Amino acid sequence: MGLNEIKARVAKAEAEAGRAPGAVTLIAVSKVQPLNRVEAVLEQGHRVFGENRVQEAAGKWPALMERFDGVALHLIGPLQGNKARQAVELFDAIHSVDRLKLAQRLAGLAQERGQCPELFLQVNTGEEPQKAGVPPGEADAFVAQCRALDLPVRGLMCIPPAEEEPSLHFALLAKIAARNGLDGLSMGMSGDFERAIALGATHVRVGSAIFGERAYG
């Protein structure tokens, strides 16, 4: 499909939803993609990328950032507490803040460094036991706890259950965000990002539709 087609589809979805052009940030999910594919997307001028693992990003991006200016890196996968320092040094945004202990660790690092990546709090909208994120019923309290730690909470993130209609989960996330005065919504992936944009997504995470199917080694 490729970058240009996805960008055109994002723009069309923005227009159809009555959103301003450029209201949605397209995060190109480059996890486990071969370097030549990532370089090709960089050469087309795209600068916002998502990675799932701190280790993989650390091995790949510093060298690319020396060659390409203005790259913004978003961590969209789970973050272990022992990788938090490395994450705050490397990423511009973290989309997977899912527990108080991690929030406290990030707050300590933010105070020490005098800066912090933008943070999205992960909500497990489907209440799936195998997935990270706070349950919807605990989301308001978690937002309050993170704000009390003086963290820069940009918004909320969700990954809907694979077998359910994602729009129901996007609508739920938008509702939780609105009542907490948050306007950042990280939701929508390759198969459903247009529906996410219709329901207020500010950040969509698209990988295979831009790069092609992932090559797991």
PDB file of C-alpha atoms in Angstrom:
ATOM      1  CA  MET A   1       0.000   0.000   0.000  1.00  0.00           C
ATOM      2  CA  GLY A   2       2.718   2.443   0.983  1.00  0.00           C
ATOM      3  CA  LEU A   3       3.110   5.722   2.829  1.00  0.00           C
ATOM      4  CA  ASN A   4       1.476   8.053   0.313  1.00  0.00           C
ATOM      5  CA  GLU A   5      -1.713   6.033   0.086  1.00  0.00           C
ATOM      6  CA  ILE A   6      -2.010   5.818   3.878  1.00  0.00           C
ATOM      7  CA  LYS A   7      -1.428   9.582   4.187  1.00  0.00           C
ATOM      8  CA  ALA A   8      -4.154  10.172   1.597  1.00  0.00           C
ATOM      9  CA  ARG A   9      -6.546   7.901   3.505  1.00  0.00           C
ATOM     10  CA  VAL A  10      -5.783   9.713   6.773  1.00  0.00           C
ATOM     11  CA  ALA A  11      -6.479  13.076   5.102  1.00  0.00           C
ATOM     12  CA  LYS A  12      -9.746  11.776   3.633  1.00  0.00           C
ATOM     13  CA  ALA A  13     -10.841  10.391   7.016  1.00  0.00           C
ATOM     14  CA  GLU A  14     -10.007  13.725   8.683  1.00  0.00           C
ATOM     15  CA  ALA A  15     -12.102  15.597   6.114  1.00  0.00           C
ATOM     16  CA  GLU A  16     -15.037  13.194   6.402  1.00  0.00           C
ATOM     17  CA  ALA A  17     -15.007  13.544  10.193  1.00  0.00           C
ATOM     18  CA  GLY A  18     -14.923  17.340   9.945  1.00  0.00           C
ATOM     19  CA  ARG A  19     -11.456  17.408  11.496  1.00  0.00           C
ATOM     20  CA  ALA A  20      -8.810  19.970  10.584  1.00  0.00           C
ATOM     21  CA  PRO A  21      -6.190  18.828   8.048  1.00  0.00           C
ATOM     22  CA  GLY A  22      -3.190  17.507   9.966  1.00  0.00           C
ATOM     23  CA  ALA A  23      -5.214  16.935  13.158  1.00  0.00           C
ATOM     24  CA  VAL A  24      -4.084  13.309  13.179  1.00  0.00           C
ATOM     25  CA  THR A  25      -0.459  12.243  13.649  1.00  0.00           C
ATOM     26  CA  LEU A  26       0.445   9.194  11.581  1.00  0.00           C
ATOM     27  CA  ILE A  27       2.871   6.995  13.510  1.00  0.00           C
ATOM     28  CA  ALA A  28       4.707   4.651  11.149  1.00  0.00           C
ATOM     29  CA  VAL A  29       5.247   1.495  13.210  1.00  0.00           C
ATOM     30  CA  SER A  30       8.721   0.357  12.262  1.00  0.00           C
ATOM     31  CA  LYS A  31       9.180  -2.492  14.771  1.00  0.00           C
ATOM     32  CA  VAL A  32      10.949  -5.540  13.280  1.00  0.00           C
ATOM     33  CA  GLN A  33      11.016  -3.918   9.848  1.00  0.00           C
ATOM     34  CA  PRO A  34      14.199  -4.298   7.780  1.00  0.00           C
ATOM     35  CA  LEU A  35      16.378  -1.191   7.823  1.00  0.00           C
ATOM     36  CA  ASN A  36      16.036  -0.585   4.089  1.00  0.00           C
ATOM     37  CA  ARG A  37      12.233  -0.263   4.427  1.00  0.00           C
ATOM     38  CA  VAL A  38      12.575   2.196   7.313  1.00  0.00           C
ATOM     39  CA  GLU A  39      15.130   4.240   5.351  1.00  0.00           C
ATOM     40  CA  ALA A  40      12.800   4.322   2.342  1.00  0.00           C
ATOM     41  CA  VAL A  41      10.004   5.840   4.450  1.00  0.00           C
ATOM     42  CA  LEU A  42      12.438   8.351   5.979  1.00  0.00           C
ATOM     43  CA  GLU A  43      13.598   9.303   2.493  1.00  0.00           C
ATOM     44  CA  GLN A  44       9.965  10.016   1.563  1.00  0.00           C
ATOM     45  CA  GLY A  45       9.992  12.657   4.286  1.00  0.00           C
ATOM     46  CA  HIS A  46       8.083  10.892   7.068  1.00  0.00           C
ATOM     47  CA  ARG A  47       9.446  11.605  10.531  1.00  0.00           C
ATOM     48  CA  VAL A  48       7.130  10.053  13.166  1.00  0.00           C
ATOM     49  CA  PHE A  49       7.865   6.404  14.000  1.00  0.00           C
ATOM     50  CA  GLY A  50       6.673   3.880  16.544  1.00  0.00           C
ATOM     51  CA  GLU A  51       8.659   1.093  18.170  1.00  0.00           C
ATOM     52  CA  ASN A  52       7.529  -1.693  20.485  1.00  0.00           C
ATOM     53  CA  ARG A  53      10.757  -2.448  22.299  1.00  0.00           C
ATOM     54  CA  VAL A  54      13.269  -0.103  23.875  1.00  0.00           C
ATOM     55  CA  GLN A  55      16.175  -2.419  23.051  1.00  0.00           C
ATOM     56  CA  GLU A  56      15.342  -2.683  19.357  1.00  0.00           C
ATOM     57  CA  ALA A  57      14.838   1.072  19.046  1.00  0.00           C
ATOM     58  CA  ALA A  58      18.121   1.789  20.813  1.00  0.00           C
ATOM     59  CA  GLY A  59      19.966  -0.448  18.376  1.00  0.00           C
ATOM     60  CA  LYS A  60      18.400   1.126  15.304  1.00  0.00           C
ATOM     61  CA  TRP A  61      17.487   4.775  15.754  1.00  0.00           C
ATOM     62  CA  PRO A  62      20.504   6.722  17.059  1.00  0.00           C
ATOM     63  CA  ALA A  63      22.390   6.107  13.783  1.00  0.00           C
ATOM     64  CA  LEU A  64      19.301   6.923  11.678  1.00  0.00           C
ATOM     65  CA  MET A  65      18.734  10.139  13.644  1.00  0.00           C
ATOM     66  CA  GLU A  66      22.235  11.269  12.791  1.00  0.00           C
ATOM     67  CA  ARG A  67      21.344  10.969   9.107  1.00  0.00           C
ATOM     68  CA  PHE A  68      17.761  12.230   9.199  1.00  0.00           C
ATOM     69  CA  ASP A  69      16.733  15.397  11.072  1.00  0.00           C
ATOM     70  CA  GLY A  70      13.556  15.899  13.026  1.00  0.00           C
ATOM     71  CA  VAL A  71      12.650  12.290  13.830  1.00  0.00           C
ATOM     72  CA  ALA A  72      10.069  11.816  16.616  1.00  0.00           C
ATOM     73  CA  LEU A  73      10.067   8.367  18.222  1.00  0.00           C
ATOM     74  CA  HIS A  74       7.021   6.941  19.997  1.00  0.00           C
ATOM     75  CA  LEU A  75       7.177   3.883  22.262  1.00  0.00           C
ATOM     76  CA  ILE A  76       3.956   1.958  21.681  1.00  0.00           C
ATOM     77  CA  GLY A  77       4.850  -1.353  23.338  1.00  0.00           C
ATOM     78  CA  PRO A  78       5.011  -2.306  27.010  1.00  0.00           C
ATOM     79  CA  LEU A  79       7.647  -0.612  29.135  1.00  0.00           C
ATOM     80  CA  GLN A  80       9.460  -2.444  31.932  1.00  0.00           C
ATOM     81  CA  GLY A  81      10.553  -0.333  34.869  1.00  0.00           C
ATOM     82  CA  ASN A  82      14.221  -1.267  34.372  1.00  0.00           C
ATOM     83  CA  LYS A  83      14.087   0.142  30.816  1.00  0.00           C
ATOM     84  CA  ALA A  84      12.419   3.411  31.862  1.00  0.00           C
ATOM     85  CA  ARG A  85      15.609   5.500  31.950  1.00  0.00           C
ATOM     86  CA  GLN A  86      16.671   4.355  28.493  1.00  0.00           C
ATOM     87  CA  ALA A  87      13.127   4.993  27.219  1.00  0.00           C
ATOM     88  CA  VAL A  88      12.888   8.581  28.461  1.00  0.00           C
ATOM     89  CA  GLU A  89      16.261   9.356  26.891  1.00  0.00           C
ATOM     90  CA  LEU A  90      15.315   7.918  23.497  1.00  0.00           C
ATOM     91  CA  PHE A  91      11.577   8.514  22.985  1.00  0.00           C
ATOM     92  CA  ASP A  92       9.570  11.684  22.439  1.00  0.00           C
ATOM     93  CA  ALA A  93       6.346   9.983  23.554  1.00  0.00           C
ATOM     94  CA  ILE A  94       5.423   6.851  25.511  1.00  0.00           C
ATOM     95  CA  HIS A  95       1.985   5.378  24.778  1.00  0.00           C
ATOM     96  CA  SER A  96       2.018   2.495  27.250  1.00  0.00           C
ATOM     97  CA  VAL A  97       1.948   3.915  30.783  1.00  0.00           C
ATOM     98  CA  ASP A  98      -0.200   1.240  32.406  1.00  0.00           C
ATOM     99  CA  ARG A  99       0.506   1.117  36.148  1.00  0.00           C
ATOM    100  CA  LEU A 100       1.225   3.423  39.063  1.00  0.00           C
ATOM    101  CA  LYS A 101       4.674   1.980  39.778  1.00  0.00           C
ATOM    102  CA  LEU A 102       5.816   2.825  36.235  1.00  0.00           C
ATOM    103  CA  ALA A 103       4.284   6.314  36.502  1.00  0.00           C
ATOM    104  CA  GLN A 104       6.213   6.896  39.743  1.00  0.00           C
ATOM    105  CA  ARG A 105       9.435   5.743  38.089  1.00  0.00           C
ATOM    106  CA  LEU A 106       8.854   8.110  35.150  1.00  0.00           C
ATOM    107  CA  ALA A 107       8.063  10.971  37.534  1.00  0.00           C
ATOM    108  CA  GLY A 108      11.364  10.428  39.353  1.00  0.00           C
ATOM    109  CA  LEU A 109      13.269  10.446  36.057  1.00  0.00           C
ATOM    110  CA  ALA A 110      11.382  13.543  34.882  1.00  0.00           C
ATOM    111  CA  GLN A 111      12.377  15.456  38.019  1.00  0.00           C
ATOM    112  CA  GLU A 112      15.968  14.316  37.706  1.00  0.00           C
ATOM    113  CA  ARG A 113      16.213  15.256  34.023  1.00  0.00           C
ATOM    114  CA  GLY A 114      13.990  18.338  34.030  1.00  0.00           C
ATOM    115  CA  GLN A 115      12.007  16.945  31.107  1.00  0.00           C
ATOM    116  CA  CYS A 116       9.762  14.038  30.196  1.00  0.00           C
ATOM    117  CA  PRO A 117       8.371  12.505  27.016  1.00  0.00           C
ATOM    118  CA  GLU A 118       4.670  13.061  26.293  1.00  0.00           C
ATOM    119  CA  LEU A 119       2.724  10.296  28.003  1.00  0.00           C
ATOM    120  CA  PHE A 120      -0.365   8.337  27.014  1.00  0.00           C
ATOM    121  CA  LEU A 121      -2.027   6.148  29.628  1.00  0.00           C
ATOM    122  CA  GLN A 122      -3.007   2.712  28.362  1.00  0.00           C
ATOM    123  CA  VAL A 123      -6.593   1.635  29.026  1.00  0.00           C
ATOM    124  CA  ASN A 124      -7.507  -2.035  28.629  1.00  0.00           C
ATOM    125  CA  THR A 125     -10.930  -1.257  27.145  1.00  0.00           C
ATOM    126  CA  GLY A 126     -11.715  -4.940  26.547  1.00  0.00           C
ATOM    127  CA  GLU A 127     -10.605  -5.891  30.086  1.00  0.00           C
ATOM    128  CA  GLU A 128      -8.561  -8.722  28.566  1.00  0.00           C
ATOM    129  CA  PRO A 129      -6.432 -10.510  31.185  1.00  0.00           C
ATOM    130  CA  GLN A 130      -3.484 -10.980  28.816  1.00  0.00           C
ATOM    131  CA  LYS A 131      -3.326  -7.279  27.862  1.00  0.00           C
ATOM    132  CA  ALA A 132      -1.676  -4.383  29.643  1.00  0.00           C
ATOM    133  CA  GLY A 133      -3.564  -1.276  30.639  1.00  0.00           C
ATOM    134  CA  VAL A 134      -5.825  -0.130  33.466  1.00  0.00           C
ATOM    135  CA  PRO A 135      -9.464  -1.257  33.355  1.00  0.00           C
ATOM    136  CA  PRO A 136     -11.899   1.469  32.202  1.00  0.00           C
ATOM    137  CA  GLY A 137     -13.344   1.703  35.722  1.00  0.00           C
ATOM    138  CA  GLU A 138      -9.944   2.661  37.130  1.00  0.00           C
ATOM    139  CA  ALA A 139      -8.900   5.052  34.366  1.00  0.00           C
ATOM    140  CA  ASP A 140     -10.138   8.282  36.016  1.00  0.00           C
ATOM    141  CA  ALA A 141      -8.237   7.501  39.221  1.00  0.00           C
ATOM    142  CA  PHE A 142      -5.096   6.629  37.259  1.00  0.00           C
ATOM    143  CA  VAL A 143      -5.248   9.918  35.333  1.00  0.00           C
ATOM    144  CA  ALA A 144      -5.540  11.771  38.650  1.00  0.00           C
ATOM    145  CA  GLN A 145      -2.607   9.848  40.138  1.00  0.00           C
ATOM    146  CA  CYS A 146      -0.381  10.620  37.143  1.00  0.00           C
ATOM    147  CA  ARG A 147      -1.331  14.298  37.220  1.00  0.00           C
ATOM    148  CA  ALA A 148      -0.571  14.408  40.941  1.00  0.00           C
ATOM    149  CA  LEU A 149       2.941  13.182  40.049  1.00  0.00           C
ATOM    150  CA  ASP A 150       3.229  16.204  37.713  1.00  0.00           C
ATOM    151  CA  LEU A 151       3.546  13.985  34.640  1.00  0.00           C
ATOM    152  CA  PRO A 152       2.766  15.404  31.172  1.00  0.00           C
ATOM    153  CA  VAL A 153      -0.294  13.277  30.416  1.00  0.00           C
ATOM    154  CA  ARG A 154      -1.110  13.908  26.747  1.00  0.00           C
ATOM    155  CA  GLY A 155      -3.938  11.410  26.436  1.00  0.00           C
ATOM    156  CA  LEU A 156      -5.061   7.797  26.441  1.00  0.00           C
ATOM    157  CA  MET A 157      -4.225   4.734  24.348  1.00  0.00           C
ATOM    158  CA  CYS A 158      -6.062   1.476  23.682  1.00  0.00           C
ATOM    159  CA  ILE A 159      -5.698  -1.731  21.664  1.00  0.00           C
ATOM    160  CA  PRO A 160      -9.205  -3.173  21.129  1.00  0.00           C
ATOM    161  CA  PRO A 161      -9.797  -6.943  21.299  1.00  0.00           C
ATOM    162  CA  ALA A 162      -9.097  -8.485  17.894  1.00  0.00           C
ATOM    163  CA  GLU A 163     -12.515 -10.128  17.574  1.00  0.00           C
ATOM    164  CA  GLU A 164     -14.664  -7.154  18.627  1.00  0.00           C
ATOM    165  CA  GLU A 165     -15.883  -4.083  16.740  1.00  0.00           C
ATOM    166  CA  PRO A 166     -13.112  -1.556  17.426  1.00  0.00           C
ATOM    167  CA  SER A 167     -15.416   1.466  17.188  1.00  0.00           C
ATOM    168  CA  LEU A 168     -17.053   0.530  20.509  1.00  0.00           C
ATOM    169  CA  HIS A 169     -13.647   0.631  22.183  1.00  0.00           C
ATOM    170  CA  PHE A 170     -12.606   3.854  20.440  1.00  0.00           C
ATOM    171  CA  ALA A 171     -15.837   5.521  21.583  1.00  0.00           C
ATOM    172  CA  LEU A 172     -15.271   4.332  25.165  1.00  0.00           C
ATOM    173  CA  LEU A 173     -11.688   5.657  25.181  1.00  0.00           C
ATOM    174  CA  ALA A 174     -12.843   9.020  23.781  1.00  0.00           C
ATOM    175  CA  LYS A 175     -15.505   9.268  26.497  1.00  0.00           C
ATOM    176  CA  ILE A 176     -12.978   8.574  29.291  1.00  0.00           C
ATOM    177  CA  ALA A 177     -10.552  11.117  27.787  1.00  0.00           C
ATOM    178  CA  ALA A 178     -13.229  13.807  27.457  1.00  0.00           C
ATOM    179  CA  ARG A 179     -14.381  13.576  31.047  1.00  0.00           C
ATOM    180  CA  ASN A 180     -10.770  13.887  32.184  1.00  0.00           C
ATOM    181  CA  GLY A 181     -10.070  16.909  29.989  1.00  0.00           C
ATOM    182  CA  LEU A 182      -7.638  15.018  27.766  1.00  0.00           C
ATOM    183  CA  ASP A 183      -7.582  15.549  24.011  1.00  0.00           C
ATOM    184  CA  GLY A 184      -4.935  12.993  23.014  1.00  0.00           C
ATOM    185  CA  LEU A 185      -6.282   9.680  21.712  1.00  0.00           C
ATOM    186  CA  SER A 186      -3.803   7.060  20.496  1.00  0.00           C
ATOM    187  CA  MET A 187      -6.039   4.527  18.790  1.00  0.00           C
ATOM    188  CA  GLY A 188      -6.428   2.863  15.419  1.00  0.00           C
ATOM    189  CA  MET A 189      -4.076   0.597  13.493  1.00  0.00           C
ATOM    190  CA  SER A 190      -3.677  -0.584   9.888  1.00  0.00           C
ATOM    191  CA  GLY A 191      -7.110  -2.237   9.706  1.00  0.00           C
ATOM    192  CA  ASP A 192      -9.259   0.316  11.513  1.00  0.00           C
ATOM    193  CA  PHE A 193      -7.558   3.727  11.608  1.00  0.00           C
ATOM    194  CA  GLU A 194     -10.312   5.442   9.596  1.00  0.00           C
ATOM    195  CA  ARG A 195     -12.899   4.413  12.192  1.00  0.00           C
ATOM    196  CA  ALA A 196     -10.573   5.668  14.926  1.00  0.00           C
ATOM    197  CA  ILE A 197     -10.201   9.053  13.201  1.00  0.00           C
ATOM    198  CA  ALA A 198     -13.998   9.329  12.907  1.00  0.00           C
ATOM    199  CA  LEU A 199     -14.170   8.885  16.688  1.00  0.00           C
ATOM    200  CA  GLY A 200     -11.501  11.436  17.550  1.00  0.00           C
ATOM    201  CA  ALA A 201      -8.091   9.724  17.266  1.00  0.00           C
ATOM    202  CA  THR A 202      -5.195  12.175  17.364  1.00  0.00           C
ATOM    203  CA  HIS A 203      -2.524   9.489  16.812  1.00  0.00           C
ATOM    204  CA  VAL A 204      -2.916   6.387  14.627  1.00  0.00           C
ATOM    205  CA  ARG A 205      -0.366   3.565  14.634  1.00  0.00           C
ATOM    206  CA  VAL A 206       0.103   2.043  11.180  1.00  0.00           C
ATOM    207  CA  GLY A 207       2.795  -0.506  10.375  1.00  0.00           C
ATOM    208  CA  SER A 208       2.222  -3.225   7.803  1.00  0.00           C
ATOM    209  CA  ALA A 209       0.067  -1.028   5.554  1.00  0.00           C
ATOM    210  CA  ILE A 210       3.025   1.347   5.172  1.00  0.00           C
ATOM    211  CA  PHE A 211       5.998  -1.015   5.222  1.00  0.00           C
ATOM    212  CA  GLY A 212       4.543  -4.310   4.031  1.00  0.00           C
ATOM    213  CA  GLU A 213       4.145  -7.433   6.149  1.00  0.00           C
ATOM    214  CA  ARG A 214       6.671  -7.742   8.954  1.00  0.00           C
ATOM    215  CA  ALA A 215       9.594 -10.062   8.517  1.00  0.00           C
ATOM    216  CA  TYR A 216       9.947 -11.844  11.856  1.00  0.00           C
ATOM    217  CA  GLY A 217      13.381 -13.403  11.885  1.00  0.00           C
TER     218      GLY A 217
END
